[in-house]
Amino acid sequence: MDKPYGLYLILTNPIAGYEACARAAVNQGLRYLQLRMKNEPREEILEKALRLREITKGSDTLFIVNDHVDIAKEANADGVHLGQEDMSLEEARRLWTAPGKLFGLSTHGVEQELAARDLKPSYIGVGPVFPTPTKDKPDPTVGLEAMGRIIKGSPLSCVAIGGINPDNLPQVLEHGAENFSVVRAVNQSQDPESAIANLMDIWRKYKS
């Protein structure tokens, strides 16, 4: 399993811009940065992916593309993240055979986490912990207690996700999460670097 790394940042319509947020993530030394553009044309997603790949290349920040294995491959990203209704992990690995690539998977409960063990993804998302409006059809909320049980019992590398912000992050960490993902807490900030630094400060204080 990965050593704890704290914030896994997902970029979706950031008001400060994708490039500014990517540079902030690299400056703050984040382990993971994911590009998540759900409804935009393929050409626009690829363009952003290529730009973010340039920003993250050679840094400590691994660049992940959400959903689109073909775009992740074309941009030479570090990996791809798949949802339960996306392409299967097996198919994604068949299409992208480059060595060392990461394959993440979303899970939304105990049964999906158990099923993920056989698939051996690089990591799993666990959530949504809290209600979140970032999906057109939100998945049922897992809640803090179930999130904690899943993460503590899983042999997989886990990332808590869903409605996490600076106010409720301490609760998420107290219930067993070592890594966490945010969307709005950074994407809705005019100063993404400060927003990232604040979240990581909370994480470090809890871990110390």
mmCIF file of C-alpha atoms in Angstrom:
data_model
loop_
_atom_site.group_PDB
_atom_site.id
_atom_site.type_symbol
_atom_site.label_atom_id
_atom_site.label_comp_id
_atom_site.label_asym_id
_atom_site.label_seq_id
_atom_site.Cartn_x
_atom_site.Cartn_y
_atom_site.Cartn_z
ATOM 1 C CA MET A 1 0.000 0.000 0.000
ATOM 2 C CA ASP A 2 1.010 3.610 -0.553
ATOM 3 C CA LYS A 3 2.395 5.520 2.395
ATOM 4 C CA PRO A 4 -0.144 8.155 3.546
ATOM 5 C CA TYR A 5 0.054 11.229 1.351
ATOM 6 C CA GLY A 6 -2.957 13.336 2.355
ATOM 7 C CA LEU A 7 -4.685 15.293 -0.375
ATOM 8 C CA TYR A 8 -5.612 13.766 -3.726
ATOM 9 C CA LEU A 9 -6.808 16.759 -5.747
ATOM 10 C CA ILE A 10 -9.515 16.474 -8.418
ATOM 11 C CA LEU A 11 -9.808 19.359 -10.865
ATOM 12 C CA THR A 12 -13.269 20.124 -12.228
ATOM 13 C CA ASN A 13 -14.059 23.621 -13.528
ATOM 14 C CA PRO A 14 -11.654 25.413 -11.163
ATOM 15 C CA ILE A 15 -12.393 29.119 -11.043
ATOM 16 C CA ALA A 16 -8.668 29.914 -10.878
ATOM 17 C CA GLY A 17 -8.054 27.813 -14.005
ATOM 18 C CA TYR A 18 -6.770 24.293 -14.554
ATOM 19 C CA GLU A 19 -3.177 25.343 -15.126
ATOM 20 C CA ALA A 20 -3.036 27.548 -12.013
ATOM 21 C CA CYS A 21 -4.429 24.738 -9.862
ATOM 22 C CA ALA A 22 -2.004 22.226 -11.361
ATOM 23 C CA ARG A 23 0.944 24.514 -10.633
ATOM 24 C CA ALA A 24 -0.336 24.981 -7.075
ATOM 25 C CA ALA A 25 -0.564 21.194 -6.633
ATOM 26 C CA VAL A 26 3.008 20.752 -7.863
ATOM 27 C CA ASN A 27 4.271 23.612 -5.684
ATOM 28 C CA GLN A 28 2.654 21.995 -2.644
ATOM 29 C CA GLY A 29 4.093 18.592 -3.500
ATOM 30 C CA LEU A 30 0.763 16.758 -3.784
ATOM 31 C CA ARG A 31 1.037 13.071 -4.655
ATOM 32 C CA TYR A 32 -1.995 12.956 -6.955
ATOM 33 C CA LEU A 33 -3.716 15.368 -9.325
ATOM 34 C CA GLN A 34 -6.718 14.198 -11.343
ATOM 35 C CA LEU A 35 -8.300 15.885 -14.357
ATOM 36 C CA ARG A 36 -12.059 15.321 -14.257
ATOM 37 C CA MET A 37 -13.973 16.879 -17.166
ATOM 38 C CA LYS A 38 -17.241 15.001 -17.568
ATOM 39 C CA ASN A 39 -19.203 16.610 -20.388
ATOM 40 C CA GLU A 40 -16.672 18.545 -22.448
ATOM 41 C CA PRO A 41 -15.634 17.559 -26.001
ATOM 42 C CA ARG A 42 -12.808 15.058 -26.291
ATOM 43 C CA GLU A 43 -10.531 17.595 -27.989
ATOM 44 C CA GLU A 44 -10.902 20.012 -25.071
ATOM 45 C CA ILE A 45 -10.200 17.308 -22.499
ATOM 46 C CA LEU A 46 -7.120 16.178 -24.413
ATOM 47 C CA GLU A 47 -5.858 19.747 -24.689
ATOM 48 C CA LYS A 48 -6.162 20.227 -20.920
ATOM 49 C CA ALA A 49 -4.586 16.834 -20.264
ATOM 50 C CA LEU A 50 -1.559 17.700 -22.393
ATOM 51 C CA ARG A 51 -1.133 21.022 -20.579
ATOM 52 C CA LEU A 52 -1.412 19.446 -17.136
ATOM 53 C CA ARG A 53 0.998 16.707 -18.159
ATOM 54 C CA GLU A 54 3.569 19.374 -19.019
ATOM 55 C CA ILE A 55 3.080 21.082 -15.657
ATOM 56 C CA THR A 56 3.371 17.859 -13.641
ATOM 57 C CA LYS A 57 6.114 16.219 -15.714
ATOM 58 C CA GLY A 58 9.268 15.672 -13.691
ATOM 59 C CA SER A 59 7.562 16.622 -10.416
ATOM 60 C CA ASP A 60 6.468 14.537 -7.423
ATOM 61 C CA THR A 61 2.835 14.953 -8.504
ATOM 62 C CA LEU A 62 1.306 12.013 -10.366
ATOM 63 C CA PHE A 63 -1.142 13.026 -13.092
ATOM 64 C CA ILE A 64 -4.353 10.997 -13.438
ATOM 65 C CA VAL A 65 -7.092 11.328 -16.064
ATOM 66 C CA ASN A 66 -10.668 10.521 -15.075
ATOM 67 C CA ASP A 67 -12.627 8.036 -17.229
ATOM 68 C CA HIS A 68 -10.787 8.428 -20.545
ATOM 69 C CA VAL A 69 -8.176 5.703 -20.974
ATOM 70 C CA ASP A 70 -7.453 6.837 -24.544
ATOM 71 C CA ILE A 71 -6.757 10.412 -23.448
ATOM 72 C CA ALA A 72 -4.639 9.263 -20.507
ATOM 73 C CA LYS A 73 -2.623 7.145 -22.924
ATOM 74 C CA GLU A 74 -2.255 9.899 -25.532
ATOM 75 C CA ALA A 75 -1.173 12.439 -22.905
ATOM 76 C CA ASN A 76 1.191 9.892 -21.318
ATOM 77 C CA ALA A 77 -0.466 10.468 -17.945
ATOM 78 C CA ASP A 78 0.604 8.482 -14.916
ATOM 79 C CA GLY A 79 -2.731 6.730 -14.701
ATOM 80 C CA VAL A 80 -6.481 6.686 -15.178
ATOM 81 C CA HIS A 81 -9.348 6.679 -12.685
ATOM 82 C CA LEU A 82 -12.498 4.689 -13.425
ATOM 83 C CA GLY A 83 -15.980 4.749 -11.911
ATOM 84 C CA GLN A 84 -18.249 1.775 -11.377
ATOM 85 C CA GLU A 85 -20.154 2.558 -14.573
ATOM 86 C CA ASP A 86 -17.094 3.283 -16.706
ATOM 87 C CA MET A 87 -14.932 0.892 -18.685
ATOM 88 C CA SER A 88 -13.880 -2.135 -16.642
ATOM 89 C CA LEU A 89 -10.463 -2.212 -15.040
ATOM 90 C CA GLU A 90 -9.587 -5.324 -17.052
ATOM 91 C CA GLU A 91 -10.442 -3.617 -20.350
ATOM 92 C CA ALA A 92 -8.524 -0.472 -19.387
ATOM 93 C CA ARG A 93 -5.434 -2.544 -18.651
ATOM 94 C CA ARG A 94 -5.812 -4.376 -21.948
ATOM 95 C CA LEU A 95 -5.952 -1.082 -23.850
ATOM 96 C CA TRP A 96 -3.108 0.575 -21.935
ATOM 97 C CA THR A 97 -0.246 -1.815 -21.387
ATOM 98 C CA ALA A 98 2.549 0.685 -20.713
ATOM 99 C CA PRO A 99 4.471 -0.377 -17.605
ATOM 100 C CA GLY A 100 4.006 1.415 -14.309
ATOM 101 C CA LYS A 101 0.656 3.039 -15.075
ATOM 102 C CA LEU A 102 -1.861 3.477 -12.249
ATOM 103 C CA PHE A 103 -5.478 2.336 -12.374
ATOM 104 C CA GLY A 104 -7.782 3.824 -9.741
ATOM 105 C CA LEU A 105 -11.345 2.713 -9.043
ATOM 106 C CA SER A 106 -14.299 4.356 -7.294
ATOM 107 C CA THR A 107 -16.185 2.301 -4.692
ATOM 108 C CA HIS A 108 -19.389 3.234 -2.896
ATOM 109 C CA GLY A 109 -19.825 0.653 -0.185
ATOM 110 C CA VAL A 110 -18.670 -2.602 1.387
ATOM 111 C CA GLU A 111 -19.663 -4.864 -1.517
ATOM 112 C CA GLN A 112 -17.836 -2.775 -4.105
ATOM 113 C CA GLU A 113 -14.718 -2.603 -1.945
ATOM 114 C CA LEU A 114 -14.756 -6.389 -1.560
ATOM 115 C CA ALA A 115 -15.157 -6.832 -5.318
ATOM 116 C CA ALA A 116 -12.291 -4.411 -5.933
ATOM 117 C CA ARG A 117 -9.871 -6.646 -4.032
ATOM 118 C CA ASP A 118 -9.888 -9.222 -6.842
ATOM 119 C CA LEU A 119 -9.292 -6.480 -9.440
ATOM 120 C CA LYS A 120 -6.234 -5.155 -7.569
ATOM 121 C CA PRO A 121 -6.518 -1.469 -8.542
ATOM 122 C CA SER A 122 -3.667 0.865 -7.640
ATOM 123 C CA TYR A 123 -6.021 2.553 -5.179
ATOM 124 C CA ILE A 124 -9.747 2.952 -4.517
ATOM 125 C CA GLY A 125 -11.896 5.957 -3.768
ATOM 126 C CA VAL A 126 -14.258 5.381 -0.824
ATOM 127 C CA GLY A 127 -17.392 7.496 -0.663
ATOM 128 C CA PRO A 128 -19.176 9.744 -0.980
ATOM 129 C CA VAL A 129 -18.584 10.370 2.702
ATOM 130 C CA PHE A 130 -20.907 13.395 2.696
ATOM 131 C CA PRO A 131 -23.543 14.567 0.195
ATOM 132 C CA THR A 132 -21.979 16.237 -2.835
ATOM 133 C CA PRO A 133 -23.394 17.983 -5.918
ATOM 134 C CA THR A 134 -20.430 17.199 -8.171
ATOM 135 C CA LYS A 135 -22.270 14.377 -9.984
ATOM 136 C CA ASP A 136 -25.443 14.617 -12.061
ATOM 137 C CA LYS A 137 -26.669 11.411 -10.397
ATOM 138 C CA PRO A 138 -25.059 11.340 -6.936
ATOM 139 C CA ASP A 139 -24.171 7.994 -5.401
ATOM 140 C CA PRO A 140 -25.760 7.172 -2.014
ATOM 141 C CA THR A 141 -23.831 8.702 0.868
ATOM 142 C CA VAL A 142 -21.608 6.219 2.712
ATOM 143 C CA GLY A 143 -21.177 8.262 5.891
ATOM 144 C CA LEU A 144 -18.294 8.531 8.323
ATOM 145 C CA GLU A 145 -18.825 5.281 10.215
ATOM 146 C CA ALA A 146 -19.040 3.033 7.140
ATOM 147 C CA MET A 147 -16.174 4.891 5.483
ATOM 148 C CA GLY A 148 -13.997 4.198 8.508
ATOM 149 C CA ARG A 149 -14.893 0.507 8.595
ATOM 150 C CA ILE A 150 -14.176 0.087 4.881
ATOM 151 C CA ILE A 151 -10.827 1.882 5.003
ATOM 152 C CA LYS A 152 -9.623 0.184 8.182
ATOM 153 C CA GLY A 153 -10.571 -3.250 6.846
ATOM 154 C CA SER A 154 -9.307 -2.901 3.288
ATOM 155 C CA PRO A 155 -5.936 -4.222 2.084
ATOM 156 C CA LEU A 156 -6.106 -1.658 -0.733
ATOM 157 C CA SER A 157 -4.797 1.890 -0.749
ATOM 158 C CA CYS A 158 -7.856 4.049 0.029
ATOM 159 C CA VAL A 159 -8.842 7.656 -0.581
ATOM 160 C CA ALA A 160 -11.898 9.099 1.194
ATOM 161 C CA ILE A 161 -13.985 11.255 -1.138
ATOM 162 C CA GLY A 162 -17.242 13.182 -1.246
ATOM 163 C CA GLY A 163 -18.130 16.544 0.261
ATOM 164 C CA ILE A 164 -14.879 16.850 2.229
ATOM 165 C CA ASN A 165 -13.821 20.374 3.224
ATOM 166 C CA PRO A 166 -11.633 22.046 5.882
ATOM 167 C CA ASP A 167 -14.472 22.002 8.407
ATOM 168 C CA ASN A 168 -15.240 18.279 8.265
ATOM 169 C CA LEU A 169 -11.779 16.961 7.334
ATOM 170 C CA PRO A 170 -10.811 16.390 11.003
ATOM 171 C CA GLN A 171 -13.815 14.058 11.376
ATOM 172 C CA VAL A 172 -12.808 12.152 8.245
ATOM 173 C CA LEU A 173 -9.288 11.677 9.606
ATOM 174 C CA GLU A 174 -10.548 10.729 13.062
ATOM 175 C CA HIS A 175 -12.641 7.949 11.513
ATOM 176 C CA GLY A 176 -9.621 6.311 9.911
ATOM 177 C CA ALA A 177 -8.943 8.005 6.562
ATOM 178 C CA GLU A 178 -5.272 8.651 5.853
ATOM 179 C CA ASN A 179 -5.822 10.064 2.361
ATOM 180 C CA PHE A 180 -8.672 12.255 1.186
ATOM 181 C CA SER A 181 -9.902 13.859 -2.003
ATOM 182 C CA VAL A 182 -11.599 17.201 -2.557
ATOM 183 C CA VAL A 183 -13.218 18.976 -5.491
ATOM 184 C CA ARG A 184 -15.054 22.112 -4.379
ATOM 185 C CA ALA A 185 -12.721 22.944 -1.468
ATOM 186 C CA VAL A 186 -10.006 23.851 -3.990
ATOM 187 C CA ASN A 187 -11.847 24.343 -7.279
ATOM 188 C CA GLN A 188 -14.039 27.080 -5.818
ATOM 189 C CA SER A 189 -11.090 29.010 -4.390
ATOM 190 C CA GLN A 190 -9.533 32.042 -6.078
ATOM 191 C CA ASP A 191 -6.283 31.084 -4.321
ATOM 192 C CA PRO A 192 -5.877 27.323 -4.873
ATOM 193 C CA GLU A 193 -2.386 27.164 -3.400
ATOM 194 C CA SER A 194 -3.583 28.575 -0.068
ATOM 195 C CA ALA A 195 -6.585 26.230 -0.127
ATOM 196 C CA ILE A 196 -4.311 23.245 -0.733
ATOM 197 C CA ALA A 197 -1.850 24.357 1.945
ATOM 198 C CA ASN A 198 -4.676 24.749 4.475
ATOM 199 C CA LEU A 199 -5.992 21.234 3.824
ATOM 200 C CA MET A 200 -2.520 19.726 4.066
ATOM 201 C CA ASP A 201 -1.842 21.647 7.289
ATOM 202 C CA ILE A 202 -4.973 20.104 8.824
ATOM 203 C CA TRP A 203 -3.820 16.666 7.671
ATOM 204 C CA ARG A 204 -0.278 17.109 8.997
ATOM 205 C CA LYS A 205 -1.493 18.357 12.380
ATOM 206 C CA TYR A 206 -3.710 15.303 12.723
ATOM 207 C CA LYS A 207 -0.924 12.935 11.647
ATOM 208 C CA SER A 208 1.673 14.433 14.001
#
